Structures are given as structure tokens and as C-alpha cells.
């Protein structure tokens, strides 16, 4: 006879799945950030493609697990970014064997993120996430838990001002002209907000699914 897991066990498993998906999108965005693609006259990091996935996941954790759940996910995300960077650094330092399928120069060219770029990415992530958490719950309180789209999109709009401005200024100041940095910030922010809006139906679908299928109750 199969025993159904207790509601708290189900809630914990869902949290682990959301955090795991969040970490995957976050790490892939960070690892691939060194490649740029052309967007009109600007070169934009491909890391901007998977990163918006974290918006929906942060909103889901905010909704069902509250500030503490979202803060824990942010802390784990920051720790895993540091851990991944240390492991990649060790891999870069080790000299490639003569018969290595990937030569040393190619490996370093792909994974050679500097401490400056890593610090900019990590700082932007932490500041953006905490801005998102605060904004999400402020809007939720003001609207008395109504208008899911408003607290989700509104928190993203605020957090991505912080994230996009910080990462580009910290990473590119002194390397790229101020005018170009401003253009990159504007294009990146517009893209993130467009994706966040387009992902709103997915947020509602996920919200409905978890509420109906697993009887999750929104956090106060």
C-alpha cells in the first residue's frame, strides 16, 4: 500500500524543485555570460536569455514560501555562484594535457571570467533579489494579496533596475564608453521587462497548478 506524503513533505519537495531549477538557470546564465550576440548596434551577453526564468521562480517562492523562503533561495544561489567560480578557477589553473580534447587556451577563453565580472554579477544578483523580495511583499500587502500580475511584474521592474544598472556599471566602467553602457542598460532592461510580461501567463498557470494539484497556500 502506497503512503501519500504529508502536505509539509510535498511543500518541501516542491520548494527543492523550484530552487534547483532556479539555480540551474542562474548558473547557466552566469557561465554563458561571456558570449555576446549582436542586437542592432549593441553587443549583449547571452546570459540574458536564461536569466529571466529566475523571475518566475522567485515570484513563485515569494508567493508560497514568503520572505524567508526567497531569502534562503537567494543565499543558496549566491553561495553556489561562489562555489562554481572557485571550481572553474581551479579547472582553469590546472594545465591541459597534451592530448586534451580542449586545449588550455580555448578553455581559458571560454571560462576565463575575471574577478571583476564575477563580483559584478554576484553583487547585482544579491541586490536585485533582495529588492525583488521587498517589492513583491510590499505590493502584496498594499493590494491585500490581489493582483498577482502586479506584484510579480512590479517587483521585477524594481529589482531589474538595481540588477541591470549595477552589473553593467560595475563590469564595464572604464572599459566601455559611458554612452554605450547606458545603451546596454536600456536594452537589457527593456528585454528583461518584455520577457517578464510575456512570462506572466506562465506564472498564472504555475500558480493555478500548484494551488489546485498540491493545495499550496500562499504565504502571508
Coordinates of C-alpha atoms in Angstrom, one line a residue:
X1 CA 0.0 0.0 0.0
X2 CA 1.5 3.3 -1.1
X3 CA 1.5 6.0 1.5
X4 CA 0.8 9.5 0.3
X5 CA 3.4 12.1 1.6
X6 CA 2.3 14.6 4.2
X7 CA 1.4 18.1 2.9
X8 CA 4.5 19.5 4.5
X9 CA 6.7 16.9 2.7
X10 CA 5.0 17.8 -0.6
X11 CA 5.6 21.5 0.1
X12 CA 9.3 20.9 0.9
X13 CA 9.8 18.8 -2.3
X14 CA 8.2 21.5 -4.4
X15 CA 10.5 24.1 -2.8
X16 CA 13.5 21.9 -3.6
X17 CA 12.4 21.6 -7.2
X18 CA 11.9 25.3 -7.6
X19 CA 15.3 26.1 -6.0
X20 CA 17.0 23.5 -8.2
X21 CA 15.5 25.0 -11.3
X22 CA 16.4 28.5 -10.2
X23 CA 20.0 27.5 -9.5
X24 CA 20.3 25.8 -12.9
X25 CA 19.0 28.9 -14.8
X26 CA 21.2 31.2 -12.6
X27 CA 24.4 29.2 -13.1
X28 CA 23.8 28.8 -16.9
X29 CA 23.2 32.5 -17.2
X30 CA 26.5 33.2 -15.3
X31 CA 28.6 30.6 -17.1
X32 CA 27.4 31.6 -20.6
X33 CA 27.6 35.4 -19.9
X34 CA 31.0 35.7 -21.6
X35 CA 29.5 35.2 -25.1
X36 CA 27.8 38.2 -26.7
X37 CA 25.4 38.4 -29.5
X38 CA 24.5 41.4 -31.8
X39 CA 21.3 43.3 -31.0
X40 CA 21.3 46.1 -33.5
X41 CA 24.3 48.2 -32.9
X42 CA 24.9 46.7 -29.4
X43 CA 26.6 43.5 -28.2
X44 CA 24.6 41.8 -25.5
X45 CA 25.5 38.9 -23.3
X46 CA 23.7 35.6 -24.0
X47 CA 23.4 35.2 -20.2
X48 CA 20.4 37.5 -20.6
X49 CA 18.4 34.6 -22.2
X50 CA 18.1 32.1 -19.3
X51 CA 18.2 34.8 -16.5
X52 CA 14.5 35.9 -16.8
X53 CA 13.5 32.4 -15.9
X54 CA 14.6 33.2 -12.4
X55 CA 12.0 36.0 -12.2
X56 CA 9.1 33.5 -12.4
X57 CA 10.7 31.1 -9.9
X58 CA 11.5 33.9 -7.5
X59 CA 7.8 35.0 -7.7
X60 CA 6.6 31.5 -7.0
X61 CA 8.8 31.1 -4.0
X62 CA 7.8 34.6 -2.8
X63 CA 4.2 33.7 -3.2
X64 CA 4.2 30.3 -1.4
X65 CA 7.2 30.4 0.9
X66 CA 7.3 34.0 1.8
X67 CA 10.3 36.2 2.5
X68 CA 12.2 33.6 4.4
X69 CA 11.9 31.0 1.6
X70 CA 13.0 33.6 -1.0
X71 CA 15.9 34.8 1.1
X72 CA 17.1 31.3 1.7
X73 CA 17.0 30.6 -2.1
X74 CA 18.9 33.8 -2.7
X75 CA 21.6 32.9 -0.1
X76 CA 22.0 29.4 -1.6
X77 CA 22.2 30.9 -5.1
X78 CA 24.9 33.3 -4.1
X79 CA 26.9 30.5 -2.3
X80 CA 26.6 28.3 -5.4
X81 CA 27.8 31.0 -7.7
X82 CA 30.9 31.4 -5.5
X83 CA 31.4 27.6 -5.3
X84 CA 31.1 27.3 -9.1
X85 CA 33.5 30.1 -9.7
X86 CA 36.1 28.5 -7.4
X87 CA 35.7 25.2 -9.1
X88 CA 36.1 26.8 -12.6
X89 CA 39.1 28.7 -11.4
X90 CA 40.8 25.5 -10.2
X91 CA 40.0 23.9 -13.6
X92 CA 41.5 26.9 -15.4
X93 CA 44.7 26.9 -13.4
X94 CA 45.4 23.2 -14.0
X95 CA 47.4 22.9 -17.2
X96 CA 45.8 20.9 -20.0
X97 CA 47.4 17.6 -21.0
X98 CA 48.9 17.3 -24.5
X99 CA 46.1 15.0 -25.6
X100 CA 43.3 17.1 -24.0
X101 CA 40.3 17.4 -26.4
X102 CA 40.0 21.1 -25.4
X103 CA 43.4 23.0 -25.3
X104 CA 44.3 25.3 -22.4
X105 CA 43.9 28.5 -24.4
X106 CA 40.4 27.6 -25.6
X107 CA 39.3 26.6 -22.1
X108 CA 40.6 29.8 -20.6
X109 CA 39.0 31.8 -23.4
X110 CA 35.6 30.3 -22.6
X111 CA 35.7 30.2 -18.8
X112 CA 38.1 33.0 -18.1
X113 CA 35.7 35.3 -16.2
X114 CA 37.7 37.8 -14.2
X115 CA 37.1 38.5 -10.6
X116 CA 35.7 41.9 -11.6
X117 CA 33.0 40.4 -13.8
X118 CA 32.2 37.7 -11.3
X119 CA 31.9 40.3 -8.5
X120 CA 29.7 42.5 -10.6
X121 CA 27.4 39.5 -11.4
X122 CA 27.3 38.3 -7.8
X123 CA 26.6 41.8 -6.4
X124 CA 23.9 42.5 -8.9
X125 CA 22.2 39.2 -8.2
X126 CA 22.1 39.6 -4.5
X127 CA 21.0 43.3 -4.6
X128 CA 18.4 42.6 -7.3
X129 CA 17.0 39.6 -5.4
X130 CA 16.5 41.4 -2.2
X131 CA 15.0 44.4 -3.9
X132 CA 12.6 41.9 -5.6
X133 CA 11.6 40.3 -2.3
X134 CA 10.9 43.6 -0.6
X135 CA 9.0 45.0 -3.6
X136 CA 6.9 41.8 -4.0
X137 CA 5.7 41.7 -0.4
X138 CA 5.2 45.4 -0.3
X139 CA 2.8 45.3 -3.3
X140 CA 1.2 42.1 -1.9
X141 CA 0.5 43.9 1.3
X142 CA -0.9 47.0 -0.4
X143 CA -3.1 45.0 -2.7
X144 CA -4.2 42.6 0.1
X145 CA -2.9 39.6 -1.9
X146 CA -4.8 40.5 -5.0
X147 CA -3.4 41.2 -8.5
X148 CA -0.7 38.6 -8.7
X149 CA 0.5 40.1 -12.0
X150 CA 1.1 43.5 -10.4
X151 CA 3.3 42.2 -7.6
X152 CA 5.2 39.9 -9.9
X153 CA 5.8 42.5 -12.7
X154 CA 6.2 45.4 -10.3
X155 CA 8.8 43.6 -8.2
X156 CA 10.7 42.6 -11.4
X157 CA 10.5 46.2 -12.7
X158 CA 12.1 47.5 -9.5
X159 CA 14.7 44.7 -8.9
X160 CA 15.9 44.8 -12.5
X161 CA 16.7 48.5 -12.3
X162 CA 19.1 47.6 -9.5
X163 CA 20.4 44.4 -11.1
X164 CA 20.9 45.8 -14.6
X165 CA 22.4 49.1 -13.6
X166 CA 24.8 47.5 -11.0
X167 CA 26.1 44.6 -13.2
X168 CA 26.8 46.8 -16.2
X169 CA 28.4 49.7 -14.4
X170 CA 30.5 47.5 -12.1
X171 CA 31.6 45.3 -15.0
X172 CA 32.1 47.8 -17.8
X173 CA 33.0 51.1 -16.3
X174 CA 36.4 52.2 -17.6
X175 CA 36.3 49.5 -20.3
X176 CA 33.3 50.8 -22.4
X177 CA 32.2 54.4 -23.1
X178 CA 29.6 55.7 -20.7
X179 CA 27.1 56.3 -23.5
X180 CA 27.4 52.7 -24.6
X181 CA 27.0 51.4 -21.1
X182 CA 23.8 53.5 -20.8
X183 CA 22.5 51.9 -24.1
X184 CA 23.3 48.4 -22.9
X185 CA 21.5 49.1 -19.6
X186 CA 18.4 50.4 -21.5
X187 CA 18.3 47.5 -24.0
X188 CA 18.9 44.8 -21.3
X189 CA 16.3 46.3 -19.0
X190 CA 13.7 46.5 -21.8
X191 CA 14.4 42.9 -22.8
X192 CA 14.1 41.7 -19.3
X193 CA 10.8 43.5 -18.7
X194 CA 9.4 42.3 -22.1
X195 CA 10.2 38.7 -21.1
X196 CA 8.8 39.2 -17.6
X197 CA 5.5 40.4 -19.1
X198 CA 5.4 37.6 -21.6
X199 CA 6.0 35.1 -18.8
X200 CA 3.0 36.4 -16.8
X201 CA 0.6 33.7 -18.2
X202 CA 3.2 31.0 -17.2
X203 CA 3.2 32.4 -13.7
X204 CA -0.6 32.3 -13.5
X205 CA -0.6 28.7 -14.9
X206 CA 2.0 27.6 -12.4
X207 CA 0.1 29.3 -9.6
X208 CA -3.1 27.6 -10.6
X209 CA -1.4 24.2 -11.0
X210 CA 0.4 24.3 -7.6
X211 CA -2.7 25.5 -5.8
X212 CA -5.1 23.0 -7.4
X213 CA -2.8 20.0 -7.7
X214 CA -0.8 20.3 -4.4
X215 CA -3.1 22.6 -2.4
X216 CA -0.4 25.0 -1.7
X217 CA -1.5 28.0 0.3
X218 CA 0.1 31.4 -0.4
X219 CA 2.3 32.7 2.4
X220 CA 1.0 35.7 4.4

